[in-house]
Coordinates of N, CA, C and O in Angstrom, one line a residue:
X9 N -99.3 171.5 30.3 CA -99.5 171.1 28.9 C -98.3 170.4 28.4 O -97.2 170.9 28.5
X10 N -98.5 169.5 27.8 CA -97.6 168.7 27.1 C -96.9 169.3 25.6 O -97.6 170.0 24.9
X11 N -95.5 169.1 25.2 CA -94.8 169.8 24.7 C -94.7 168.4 23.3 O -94.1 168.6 22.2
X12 N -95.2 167.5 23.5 CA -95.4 166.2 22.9 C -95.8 166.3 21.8 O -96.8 167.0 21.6
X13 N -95.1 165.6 20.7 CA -96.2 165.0 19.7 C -96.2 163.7 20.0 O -95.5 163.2 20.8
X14 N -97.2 163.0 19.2 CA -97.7 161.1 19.4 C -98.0 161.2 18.1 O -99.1 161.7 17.8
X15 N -97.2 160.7 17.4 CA -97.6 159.5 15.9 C -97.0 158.1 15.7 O -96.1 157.5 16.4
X16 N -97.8 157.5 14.8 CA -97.5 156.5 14.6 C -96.1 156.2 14.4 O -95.5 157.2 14.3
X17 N -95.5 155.3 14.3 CA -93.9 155.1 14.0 C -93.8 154.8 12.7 O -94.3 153.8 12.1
X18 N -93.0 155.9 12.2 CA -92.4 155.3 10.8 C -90.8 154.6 10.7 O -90.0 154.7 11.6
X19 N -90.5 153.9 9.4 CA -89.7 153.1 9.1 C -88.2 153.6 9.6 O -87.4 152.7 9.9
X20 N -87.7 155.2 9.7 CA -87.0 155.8 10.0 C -86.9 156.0 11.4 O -85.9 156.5 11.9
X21 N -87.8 155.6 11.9 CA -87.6 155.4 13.7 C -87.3 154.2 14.1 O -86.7 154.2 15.2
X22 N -87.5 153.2 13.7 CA -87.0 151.6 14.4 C -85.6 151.9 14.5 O -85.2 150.9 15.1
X23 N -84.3 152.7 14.2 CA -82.7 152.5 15.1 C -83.6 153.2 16.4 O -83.6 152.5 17.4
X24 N -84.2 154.3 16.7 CA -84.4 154.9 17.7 C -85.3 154.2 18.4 O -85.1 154.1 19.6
X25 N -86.2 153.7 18.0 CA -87.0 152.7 18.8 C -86.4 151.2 19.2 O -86.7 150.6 20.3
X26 N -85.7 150.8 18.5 CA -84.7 149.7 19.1 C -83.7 150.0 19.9 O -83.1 149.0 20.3
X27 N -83.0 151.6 20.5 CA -82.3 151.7 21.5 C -83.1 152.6 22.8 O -82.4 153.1 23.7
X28 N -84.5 152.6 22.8 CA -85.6 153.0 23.6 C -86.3 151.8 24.5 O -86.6 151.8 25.7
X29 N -86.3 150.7 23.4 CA -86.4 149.0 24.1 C -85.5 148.4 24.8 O -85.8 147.6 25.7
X30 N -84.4 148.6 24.5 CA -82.8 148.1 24.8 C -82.7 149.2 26.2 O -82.4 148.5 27.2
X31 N -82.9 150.5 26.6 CA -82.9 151.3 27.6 C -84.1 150.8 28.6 O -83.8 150.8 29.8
X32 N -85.3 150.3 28.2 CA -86.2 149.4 28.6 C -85.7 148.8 29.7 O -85.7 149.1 30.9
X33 N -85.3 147.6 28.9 CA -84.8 146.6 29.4 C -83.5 146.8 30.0 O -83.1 145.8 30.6
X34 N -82.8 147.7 30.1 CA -81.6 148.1 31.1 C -82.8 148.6 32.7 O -82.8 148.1 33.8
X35 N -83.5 149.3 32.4 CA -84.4 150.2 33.5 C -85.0 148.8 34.0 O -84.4 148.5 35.1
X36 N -85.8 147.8 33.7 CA -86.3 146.6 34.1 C -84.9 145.5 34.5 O -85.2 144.4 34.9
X37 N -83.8 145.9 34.2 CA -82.9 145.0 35.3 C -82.5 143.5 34.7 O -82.0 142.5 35.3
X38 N -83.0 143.9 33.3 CA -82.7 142.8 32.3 C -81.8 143.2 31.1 O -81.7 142.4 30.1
X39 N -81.4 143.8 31.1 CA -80.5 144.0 29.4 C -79.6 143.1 29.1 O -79.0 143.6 28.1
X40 N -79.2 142.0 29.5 CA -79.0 140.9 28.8 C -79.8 139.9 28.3 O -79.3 138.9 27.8
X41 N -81.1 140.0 28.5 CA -82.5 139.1 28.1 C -82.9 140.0 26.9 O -84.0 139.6 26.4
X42 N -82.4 141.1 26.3 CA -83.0 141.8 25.3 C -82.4 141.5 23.8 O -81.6 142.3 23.5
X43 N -82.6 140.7 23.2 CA -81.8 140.5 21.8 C -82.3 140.7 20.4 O -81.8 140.2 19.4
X44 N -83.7 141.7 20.6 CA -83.8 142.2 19.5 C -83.2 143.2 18.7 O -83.1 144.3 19.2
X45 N -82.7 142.9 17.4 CA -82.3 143.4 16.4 C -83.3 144.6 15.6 O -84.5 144.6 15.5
X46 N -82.3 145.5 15.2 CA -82.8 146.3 14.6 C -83.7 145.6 13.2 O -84.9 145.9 13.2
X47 N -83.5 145.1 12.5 CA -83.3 144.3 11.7 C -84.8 143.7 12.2 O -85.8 143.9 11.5
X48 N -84.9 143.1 13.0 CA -86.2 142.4 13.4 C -87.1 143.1 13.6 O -88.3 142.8 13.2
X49 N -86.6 144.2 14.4 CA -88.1 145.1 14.6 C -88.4 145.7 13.7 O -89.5 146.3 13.7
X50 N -87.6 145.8 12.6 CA -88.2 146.8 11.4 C -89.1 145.7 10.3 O -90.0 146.2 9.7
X51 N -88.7 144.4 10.2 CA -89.5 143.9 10.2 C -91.0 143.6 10.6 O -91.9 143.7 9.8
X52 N -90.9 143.4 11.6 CA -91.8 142.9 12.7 C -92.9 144.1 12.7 O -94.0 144.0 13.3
X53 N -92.6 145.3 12.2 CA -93.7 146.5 11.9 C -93.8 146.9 10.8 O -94.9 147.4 10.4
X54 N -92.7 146.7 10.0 CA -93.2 147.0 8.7 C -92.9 146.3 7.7 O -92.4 146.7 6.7
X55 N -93.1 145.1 8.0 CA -92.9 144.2 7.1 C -94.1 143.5 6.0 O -95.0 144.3 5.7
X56 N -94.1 141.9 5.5 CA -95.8 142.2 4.4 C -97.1 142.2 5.4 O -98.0 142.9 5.0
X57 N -97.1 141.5 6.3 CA -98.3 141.7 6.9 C -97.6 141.9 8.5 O -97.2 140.9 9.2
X58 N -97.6 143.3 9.1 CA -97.2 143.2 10.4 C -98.2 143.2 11.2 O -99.1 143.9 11.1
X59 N -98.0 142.0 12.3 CA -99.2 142.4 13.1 C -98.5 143.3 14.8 O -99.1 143.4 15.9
X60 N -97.4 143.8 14.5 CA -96.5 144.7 16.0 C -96.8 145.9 15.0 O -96.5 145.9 13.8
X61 N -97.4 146.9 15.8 CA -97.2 148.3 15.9 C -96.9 149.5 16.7 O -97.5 149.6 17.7
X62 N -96.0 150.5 16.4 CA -95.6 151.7 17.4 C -96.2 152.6 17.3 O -96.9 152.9 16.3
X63 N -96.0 153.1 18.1 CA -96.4 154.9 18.1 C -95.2 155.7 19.3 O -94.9 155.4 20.5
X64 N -94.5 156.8 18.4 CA -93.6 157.3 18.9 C -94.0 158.8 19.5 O -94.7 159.5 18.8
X65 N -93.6 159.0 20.3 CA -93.5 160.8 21.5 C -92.5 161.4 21.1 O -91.5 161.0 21.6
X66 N -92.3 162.7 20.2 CA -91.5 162.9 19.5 C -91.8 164.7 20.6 O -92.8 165.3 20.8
X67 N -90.3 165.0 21.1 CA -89.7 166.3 21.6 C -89.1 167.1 20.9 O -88.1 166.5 20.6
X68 N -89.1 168.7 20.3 CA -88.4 168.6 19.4 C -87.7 168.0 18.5 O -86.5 168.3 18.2
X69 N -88.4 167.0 17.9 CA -87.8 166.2 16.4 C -87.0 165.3 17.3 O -87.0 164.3 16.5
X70 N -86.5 165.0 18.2 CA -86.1 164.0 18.7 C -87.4 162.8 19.3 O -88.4 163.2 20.0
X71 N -87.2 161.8 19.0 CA -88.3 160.1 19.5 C -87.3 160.0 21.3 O -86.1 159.9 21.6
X72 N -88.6 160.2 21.9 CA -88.4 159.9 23.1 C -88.7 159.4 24.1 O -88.4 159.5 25.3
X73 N -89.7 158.5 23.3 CA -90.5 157.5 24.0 C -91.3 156.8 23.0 O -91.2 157.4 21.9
X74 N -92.1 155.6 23.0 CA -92.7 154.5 22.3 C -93.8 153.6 23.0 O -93.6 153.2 24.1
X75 N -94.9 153.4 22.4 CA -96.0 152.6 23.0 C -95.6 151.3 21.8 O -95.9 151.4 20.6
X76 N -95.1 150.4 22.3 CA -95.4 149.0 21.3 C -96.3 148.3 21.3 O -96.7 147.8 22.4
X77 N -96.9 147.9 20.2 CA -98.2 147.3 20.4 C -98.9 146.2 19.5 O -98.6 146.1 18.3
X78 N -99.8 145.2 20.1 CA -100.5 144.4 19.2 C -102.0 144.1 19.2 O -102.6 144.7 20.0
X79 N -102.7 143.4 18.6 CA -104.0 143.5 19.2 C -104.3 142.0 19.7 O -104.0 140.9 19.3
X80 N -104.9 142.3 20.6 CA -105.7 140.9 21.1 C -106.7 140.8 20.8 O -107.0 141.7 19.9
X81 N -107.9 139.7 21.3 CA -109.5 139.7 21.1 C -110.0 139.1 22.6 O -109.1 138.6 23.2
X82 N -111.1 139.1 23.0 CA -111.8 139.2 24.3 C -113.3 138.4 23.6 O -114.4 138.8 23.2
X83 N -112.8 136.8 23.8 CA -113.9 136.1 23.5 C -115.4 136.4 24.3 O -116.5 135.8 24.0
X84 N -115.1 137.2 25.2 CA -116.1 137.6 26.4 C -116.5 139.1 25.6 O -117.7 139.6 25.7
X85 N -115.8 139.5 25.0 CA -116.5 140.7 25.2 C -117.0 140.5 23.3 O -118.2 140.8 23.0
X86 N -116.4 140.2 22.7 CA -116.4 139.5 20.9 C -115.9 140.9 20.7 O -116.8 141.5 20.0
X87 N -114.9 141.8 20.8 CA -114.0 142.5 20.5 C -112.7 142.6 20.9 O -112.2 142.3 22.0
X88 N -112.1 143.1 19.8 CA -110.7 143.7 19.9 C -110.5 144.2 20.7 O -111.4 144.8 21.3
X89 N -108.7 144.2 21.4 CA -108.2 145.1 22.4 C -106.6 145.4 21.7 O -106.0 145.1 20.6
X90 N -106.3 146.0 22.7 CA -105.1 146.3 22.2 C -103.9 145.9 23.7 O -104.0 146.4 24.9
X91 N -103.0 145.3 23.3 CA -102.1 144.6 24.3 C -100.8 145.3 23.9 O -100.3 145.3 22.8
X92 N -100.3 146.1 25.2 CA -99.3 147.0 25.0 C -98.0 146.5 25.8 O -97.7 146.5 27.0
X93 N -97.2 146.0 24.6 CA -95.8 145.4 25.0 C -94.8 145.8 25.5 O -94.0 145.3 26.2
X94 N -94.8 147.0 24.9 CA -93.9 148.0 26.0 C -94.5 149.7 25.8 O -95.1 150.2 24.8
X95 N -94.2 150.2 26.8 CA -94.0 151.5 26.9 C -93.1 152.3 28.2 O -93.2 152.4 29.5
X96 N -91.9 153.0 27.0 CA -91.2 153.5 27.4 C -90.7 154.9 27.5 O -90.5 155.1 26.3
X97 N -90.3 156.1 28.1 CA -90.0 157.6 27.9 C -88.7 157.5 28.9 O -88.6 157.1 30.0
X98 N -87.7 158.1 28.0 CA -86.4 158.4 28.6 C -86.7 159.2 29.7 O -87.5 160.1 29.8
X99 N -85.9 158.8 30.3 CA -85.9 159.1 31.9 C -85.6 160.9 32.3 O -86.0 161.7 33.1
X100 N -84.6 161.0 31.0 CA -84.6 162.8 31.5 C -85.5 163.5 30.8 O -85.1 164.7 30.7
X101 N -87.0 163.0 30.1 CA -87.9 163.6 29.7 C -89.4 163.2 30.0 O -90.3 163.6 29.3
X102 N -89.5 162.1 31.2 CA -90.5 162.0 31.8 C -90.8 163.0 33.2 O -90.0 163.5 33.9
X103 N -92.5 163.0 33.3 CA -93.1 164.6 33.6 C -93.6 165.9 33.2 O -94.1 166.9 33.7
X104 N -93.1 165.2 31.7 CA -93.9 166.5 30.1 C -94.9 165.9 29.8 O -95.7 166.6 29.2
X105 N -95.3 164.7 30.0 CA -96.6 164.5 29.0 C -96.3 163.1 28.0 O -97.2 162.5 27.3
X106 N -95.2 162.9 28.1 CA -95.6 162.3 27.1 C -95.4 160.5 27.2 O -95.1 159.7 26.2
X107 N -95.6 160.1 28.5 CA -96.2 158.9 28.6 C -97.5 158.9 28.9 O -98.0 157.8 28.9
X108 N -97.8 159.4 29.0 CA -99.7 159.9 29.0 C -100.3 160.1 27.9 O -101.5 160.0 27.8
X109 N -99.5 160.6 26.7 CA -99.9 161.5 25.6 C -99.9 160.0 24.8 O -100.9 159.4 24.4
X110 N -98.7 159.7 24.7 CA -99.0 157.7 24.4 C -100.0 157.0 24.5 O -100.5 156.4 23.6
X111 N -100.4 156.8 26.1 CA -101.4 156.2 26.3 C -102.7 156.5 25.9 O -103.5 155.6 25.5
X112 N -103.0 157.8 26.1 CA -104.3 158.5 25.8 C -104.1 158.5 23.9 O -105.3 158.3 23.6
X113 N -103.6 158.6 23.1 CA -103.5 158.0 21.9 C -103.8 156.5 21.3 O -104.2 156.2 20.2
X114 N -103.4 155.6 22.4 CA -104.2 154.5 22.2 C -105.5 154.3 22.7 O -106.4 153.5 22.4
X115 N -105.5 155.0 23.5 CA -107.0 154.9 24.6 C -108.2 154.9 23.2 O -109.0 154.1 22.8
X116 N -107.8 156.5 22.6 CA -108.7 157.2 21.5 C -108.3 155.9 20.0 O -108.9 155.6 18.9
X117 N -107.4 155.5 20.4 CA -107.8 154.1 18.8 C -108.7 153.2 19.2 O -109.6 152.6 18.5
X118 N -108.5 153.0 20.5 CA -109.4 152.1 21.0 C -111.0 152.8 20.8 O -111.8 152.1 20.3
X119 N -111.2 153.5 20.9 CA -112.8 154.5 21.2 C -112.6 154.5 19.5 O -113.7 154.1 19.0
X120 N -111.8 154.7 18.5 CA -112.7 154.5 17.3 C -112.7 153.4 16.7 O -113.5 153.1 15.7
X121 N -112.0 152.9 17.1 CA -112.2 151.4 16.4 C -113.1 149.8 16.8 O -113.3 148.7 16.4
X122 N -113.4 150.7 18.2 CA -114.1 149.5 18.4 C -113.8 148.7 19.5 O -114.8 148.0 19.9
X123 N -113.0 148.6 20.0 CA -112.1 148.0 20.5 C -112.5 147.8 22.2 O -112.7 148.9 22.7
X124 N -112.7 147.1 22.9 CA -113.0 147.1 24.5 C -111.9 147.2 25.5 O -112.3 147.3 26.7
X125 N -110.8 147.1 25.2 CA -109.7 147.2 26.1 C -108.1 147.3 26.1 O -107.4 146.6 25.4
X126 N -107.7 148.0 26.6 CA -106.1 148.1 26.9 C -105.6 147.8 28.0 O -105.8 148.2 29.2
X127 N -104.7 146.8 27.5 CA -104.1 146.2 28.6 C -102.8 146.0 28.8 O -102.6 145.8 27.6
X128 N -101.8 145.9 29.3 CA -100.1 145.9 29.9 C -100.1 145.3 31.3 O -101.1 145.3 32.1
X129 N -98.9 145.0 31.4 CA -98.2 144.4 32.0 C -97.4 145.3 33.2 O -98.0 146.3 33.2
X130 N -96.7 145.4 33.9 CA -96.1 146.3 34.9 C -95.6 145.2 36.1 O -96.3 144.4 36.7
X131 N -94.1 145.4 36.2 CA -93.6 144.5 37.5 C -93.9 145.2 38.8 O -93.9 146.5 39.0
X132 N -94.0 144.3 39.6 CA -94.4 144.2 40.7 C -93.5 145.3 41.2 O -94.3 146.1 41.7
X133 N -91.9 145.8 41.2 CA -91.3 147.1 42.0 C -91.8 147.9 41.2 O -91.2 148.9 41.6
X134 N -92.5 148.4 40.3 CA -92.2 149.5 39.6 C -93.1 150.4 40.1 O -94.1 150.8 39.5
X135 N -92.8 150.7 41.2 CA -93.8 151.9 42.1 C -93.8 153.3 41.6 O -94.6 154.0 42.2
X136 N -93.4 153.7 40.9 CA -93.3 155.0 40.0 C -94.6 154.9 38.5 O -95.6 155.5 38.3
X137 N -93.9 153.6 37.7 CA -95.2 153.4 36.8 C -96.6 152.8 37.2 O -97.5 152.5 36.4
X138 N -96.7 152.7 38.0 CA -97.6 151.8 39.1 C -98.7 153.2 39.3 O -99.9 153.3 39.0
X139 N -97.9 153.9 39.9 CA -98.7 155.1 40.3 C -98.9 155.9 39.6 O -99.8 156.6 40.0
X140 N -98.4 156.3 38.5 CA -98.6 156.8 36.9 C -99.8 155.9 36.4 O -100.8 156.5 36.0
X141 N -99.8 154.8 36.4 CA -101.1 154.2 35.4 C -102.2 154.5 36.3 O -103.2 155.1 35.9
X142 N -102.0 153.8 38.0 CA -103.4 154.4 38.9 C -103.9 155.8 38.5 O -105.1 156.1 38.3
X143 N -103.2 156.4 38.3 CA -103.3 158.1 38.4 C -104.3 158.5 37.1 O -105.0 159.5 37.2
X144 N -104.2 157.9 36.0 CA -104.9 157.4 35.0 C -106.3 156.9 34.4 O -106.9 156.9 33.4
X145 N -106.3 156.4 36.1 CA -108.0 155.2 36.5 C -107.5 153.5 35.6 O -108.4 152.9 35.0
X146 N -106.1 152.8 35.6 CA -106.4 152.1 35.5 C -105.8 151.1 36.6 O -104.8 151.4 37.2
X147 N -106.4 150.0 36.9 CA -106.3 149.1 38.0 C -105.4 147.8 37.5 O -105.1 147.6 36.3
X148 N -105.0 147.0 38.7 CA -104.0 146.0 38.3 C -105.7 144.8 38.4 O -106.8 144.9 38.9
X149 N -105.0 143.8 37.8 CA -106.1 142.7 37.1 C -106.2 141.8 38.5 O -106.4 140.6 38.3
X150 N -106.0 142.1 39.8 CA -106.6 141.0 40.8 C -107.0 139.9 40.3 O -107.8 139.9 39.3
X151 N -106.7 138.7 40.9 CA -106.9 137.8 40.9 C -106.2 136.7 39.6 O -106.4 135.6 39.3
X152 N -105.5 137.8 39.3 CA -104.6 136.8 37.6 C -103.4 137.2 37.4 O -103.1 138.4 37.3
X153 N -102.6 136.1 37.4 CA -101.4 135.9 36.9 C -100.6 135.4 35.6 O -101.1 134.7 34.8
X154 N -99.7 135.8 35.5 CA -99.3 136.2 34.0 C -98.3 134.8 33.9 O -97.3 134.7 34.7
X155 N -98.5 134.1 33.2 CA -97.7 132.8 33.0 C -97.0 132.9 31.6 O -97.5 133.4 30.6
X156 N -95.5 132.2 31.5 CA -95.3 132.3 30.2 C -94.2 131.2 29.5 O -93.7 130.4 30.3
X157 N -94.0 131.1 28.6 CA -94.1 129.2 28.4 C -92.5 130.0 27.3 O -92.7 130.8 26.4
X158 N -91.4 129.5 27.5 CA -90.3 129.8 26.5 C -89.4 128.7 26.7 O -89.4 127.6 27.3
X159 N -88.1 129.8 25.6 CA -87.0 128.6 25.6 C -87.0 126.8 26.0 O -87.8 126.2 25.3
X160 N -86.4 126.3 26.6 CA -86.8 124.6 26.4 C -87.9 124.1 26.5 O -88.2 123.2 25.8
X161 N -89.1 124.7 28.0 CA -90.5 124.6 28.0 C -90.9 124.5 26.7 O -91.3 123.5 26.0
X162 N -90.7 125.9 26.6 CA -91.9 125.6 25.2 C -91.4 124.5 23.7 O -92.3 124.0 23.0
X163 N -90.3 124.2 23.5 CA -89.5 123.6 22.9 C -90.4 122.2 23.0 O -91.3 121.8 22.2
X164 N -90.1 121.8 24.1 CA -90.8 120.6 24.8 C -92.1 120.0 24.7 O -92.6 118.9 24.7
X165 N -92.5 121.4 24.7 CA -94.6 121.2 24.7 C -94.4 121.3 23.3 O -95.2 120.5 22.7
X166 N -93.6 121.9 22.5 CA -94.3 122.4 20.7 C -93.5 121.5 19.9 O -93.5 121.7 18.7
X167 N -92.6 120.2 20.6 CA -92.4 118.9 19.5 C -93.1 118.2 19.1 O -94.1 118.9 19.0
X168 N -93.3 117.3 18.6 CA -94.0 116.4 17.5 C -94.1 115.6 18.7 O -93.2 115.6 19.5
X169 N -95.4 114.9 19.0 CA -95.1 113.9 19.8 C -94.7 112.6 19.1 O -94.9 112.2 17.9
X170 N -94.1 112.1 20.2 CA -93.4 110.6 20.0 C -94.5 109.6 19.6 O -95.4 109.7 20.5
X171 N -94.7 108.8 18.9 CA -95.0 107.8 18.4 C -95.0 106.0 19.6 O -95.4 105.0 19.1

């Protein structure tokens, strides 16, 4: 049994949720690719109209883990999903529950709102979370690849064209 709570993230959690992302991205082998600001993310959720939302795994009063999130839509299905940008649990408190208790939190927003699907991302080494989500019943998306268009690319495609 899980020792977890899962709520939504309030305004008083983005310093802890901005050094949960930043640990993220050290664990993914990138922490110099991570430059979000506290500043932005508090924004970016609770700002006039946010469309990024959290939900935090709180251990004794301490946040120690985070589902980030947004919604997508599924012109196939003519419903909402929910597309989960990160999810992360400190490493000396994964095995309690509460990357599961996360997930299964969005699963249940998904079942009342309507919603047809949840979906994330996961690199190719991550044979630990790999076998945590299988373990779950969810599958990797065969046959599709994740493409993504930044920095000068996108710069390039999103100019004015030339005349």
């Amino acid at each position: 049994m899980s020792d977890t709570t899962v709520r939504p993230a309030r305004t008083d959690d983005v310093p802890r949720i901005h050094a949960l992302v930043h640990e993220l991205a050290a664990y993914e082998r990138e922490p110099d690719s991570c430059t979000v600001t506290v500043d932005q993310l508090r924004t970016a959720l609770f700002g006039d109209a946010p469309a990024l939302f959290a939900h935090v795994a709180v251990v004794d009063d301490d946040v120690v883990g985070t589902a980030i999130w947004f919604l997508n839509y599924s012109t196939w299905d003519g419903a909402h999903g929910i597309y989960l940008e990160d999810l992360f649990v400190r490493p000396d408190v994964r095995g309690r529950g509460a990357g599961r208790d996360l997930l299964a939190t969005l699963a249940r927003l998904c079942a009342a709102r309507g919603y047809s699907r949840l979906t994330w991302s996961v690199l190719d080494w991550n044979a630990p979370s790999i076998a945590f989500y299988e373990s779950l019943g969810a599958r990797p998306m065969d046959g599709w690849s994740t493409y993504r268009l930044s920095g000068p690319a996108l710069a390039a495609l999103g100019a004015p064209p030339t005349p």
